[in-house]
Amino acid sequence: MVKRCSLCGASAVTWIPESKQYLCAEHYLEYFERRVLKTIEKFRLLKNVKKLLIAVSGGKDSTVLLYVMHKFFSREINLVGFTIDLGIGKYSRESTEIAIRNYKKLGIEYIVVNLKRSYGFDIDDSVRFRKWIKRPPCSICGIVKRYLMNKVALEINADAIATGHNLDDLALFMMSALQGGKVEELTKLTLYNPSINGFVAKIKPLGLVSDKETLLYALISGLEFYEEECPYAPQRGLRTTIIKALDVAENNHPGFKRYFVLNMIRRVIPKLPKPQGRIMRCAICNMPASNNVCSFCKIRARINEVIQKYRNK
Ligand code: SF4
Ligand code: ZN
Ligand code: ZN
């Protein structure tokens, strides 16, 4: 039997277990947008933001983020898209092209940094020379993204950086940090990270909508996004186990992830001691750093040294 939208009677595209409602395409888009706007309002994510850098990989989350921010805020906020071509073969080529097409379609100003061209190495190099670099690609990639996002945001005087992390990402990061006893990491897992020690503020407007909800929004809206996963995404290990455990909890108790994340953000994280990092400047690039030389400059120097030494091996 065709399910009907609980609000208008049109044919339904989804069931929302938390509110026990069937929704048609039109009401689903409204539901999703309302959730994101409510998150932005409740957590005051755009307070005093006149210029916003939006980190866009070309995947579904950041594409939805770009689209929603443009739809509701492009008149009052100067939005600037930011994409890094990480040099992960076809994945980077195609996702960067999609990001650029979306910027052009929406008429959004944008900046693309090609890691190899600008800094002499890319993520594929870190895999090719892994034997000597001895660090997994995701750890290098994380350093690169954090550094470049902040650098570009400072250069263009952005008041904040928006990232496409969704509810599932936050729930996973929180569980992993709890399991590993990583208190400092936990303190950063909020929807709004204020500007501190030379680092630009960061916001996560999609932090309370799930992976599935974001995908459905992108599909119904007909957005163009890159669908394949990064070839270096970890496929096994503790991360996968935690994802599965969270899905079981969500299936048995609809709304579990949302309550878990909200309780962490509202009741647990505010009680944790705030990180007391010193303000330092990297001796090489002059960007904010927690040591004499920042993690990006260290890893850049190491990879470039290894490339020079072993390029023919
Ligand atoms: Fe980077 Fe790892 Fe994500 Fe791939 S999976 S984009 S290497 S962090
Ligand atoms: Zn409807
Ligand atoms: Zn540096």
XYZ file of C-alpha atoms in Angstrom, residues 48-173:
126
model
C 28.356 38.134 14.308
C 29.292 36.197 11.153
C 29.523 38.498 8.147
C 31.912 36.386 6.107
C 31.759 32.597 6.154
C 34.189 30.144 4.598
C 32.363 26.918 3.662
C 34.574 23.837 3.380
C 33.315 21.805 0.424
C 34.712 18.440 -0.620
C 32.092 17.781 -3.297
C 30.523 14.931 -1.273
C 26.865 14.938 -0.201
C 27.257 16.588 3.226
C 29.281 19.609 2.177
C 27.200 20.012 -0.994
C 23.992 20.083 1.070
C 25.646 22.519 3.481
C 26.629 24.827 0.612
C 23.152 24.653 -0.889
C 21.285 25.324 2.381
C 23.606 28.167 3.430
C 23.184 29.750 0.013
C 19.393 29.331 0.053
C 18.910 30.987 3.437
C 21.891 33.244 4.096
C 23.457 34.464 0.855
C 21.733 37.846 1.141
C 23.076 38.683 4.589
C 26.395 36.799 4.749
C 29.335 36.842 2.364
C 29.731 33.134 1.577
C 33.021 31.824 0.183
C 33.425 28.176 -0.838
C 36.710 26.422 -0.167
C 37.948 23.184 -1.713
C 41.295 21.418 -1.442
C 42.440 19.218 -4.304
C 44.141 16.648 -2.067
C 45.634 14.662 -4.929
C 43.809 11.398 -4.240
C 43.597 10.240 -7.884
C 40.160 10.129 -9.487
C 38.442 10.840 -6.138
C 40.030 14.286 -5.822
C 39.791 15.131 -9.509
C 36.092 14.392 -9.808
C 34.956 15.703 -6.422
C 36.836 18.986 -6.967
C 35.216 19.380 -10.402
C 31.774 18.817 -8.862
C 32.453 21.358 -6.103
C 33.466 23.952 -8.708
C 30.363 23.223 -10.807
C 28.174 23.772 -7.730
C 29.912 27.063 -6.867
C 29.359 28.292 -10.411
C 25.757 27.132 -10.497
C 24.956 28.962 -7.270
C 27.116 31.984 -8.132
C 29.222 31.589 -4.985
C 32.729 33.013 -4.762
C 35.253 30.190 -4.214
C 38.885 29.265 -3.592
C 40.526 25.994 -4.657
C 43.962 24.995 -3.373
C 45.850 22.265 -5.204
C 48.029 20.631 -2.556
C 50.673 19.317 -4.954
C 51.005 22.554 -6.887
C 51.115 24.749 -3.809
C 53.132 22.608 -1.395
C 54.970 20.005 -3.481
C 53.220 16.889 -2.153
C 49.792 15.290 -2.059
C 47.986 12.509 -0.228
C 48.821 9.933 -2.923
C 52.528 10.720 -2.281
C 52.023 10.031 1.420
C 50.691 6.579 0.471
C 53.338 5.895 -2.188
C 56.107 6.701 0.303
C 54.299 5.384 3.385
C 57.149 2.980 4.170
C 59.368 5.976 4.995
C 56.759 8.460 6.182
C 55.163 5.970 8.569
C 51.862 7.806 9.012
C 48.423 6.771 7.759
C 47.006 8.981 4.960
C 43.987 10.068 7.041
C 46.199 11.517 9.753
C 48.180 13.546 7.183
C 44.982 14.518 5.382
C 43.462 15.765 8.665
C 46.473 17.996 9.345
C 46.350 19.362 5.781
C 42.628 20.152 5.915
C 42.745 21.817 9.345
C 45.771 23.908 8.398
C 44.577 25.079 4.995
C 41.045 25.829 6.163
C 42.386 28.038 8.921
C 45.031 29.667 6.728
C 42.565 30.576 3.992
C 39.960 31.769 6.530
C 42.569 34.083 8.097
C 43.714 35.337 4.696
C 40.219 36.338 3.610
C 39.190 37.609 7.079
C 36.376 35.092 7.465
C 34.564 35.200 10.808
C 33.976 31.446 10.833
C 34.491 28.208 8.910
C 31.486 25.927 8.276
C 32.075 22.206 7.817
C 29.649 19.504 6.675
C 29.995 17.170 9.683
C 26.659 15.515 10.368
C 25.076 13.807 13.374
C 26.619 10.412 12.566
C 30.100 11.950 12.316
C 29.684 13.676 15.682
C 28.297 10.561 17.399
C 31.207 8.505 16.033
C 33.875 11.065 17.022
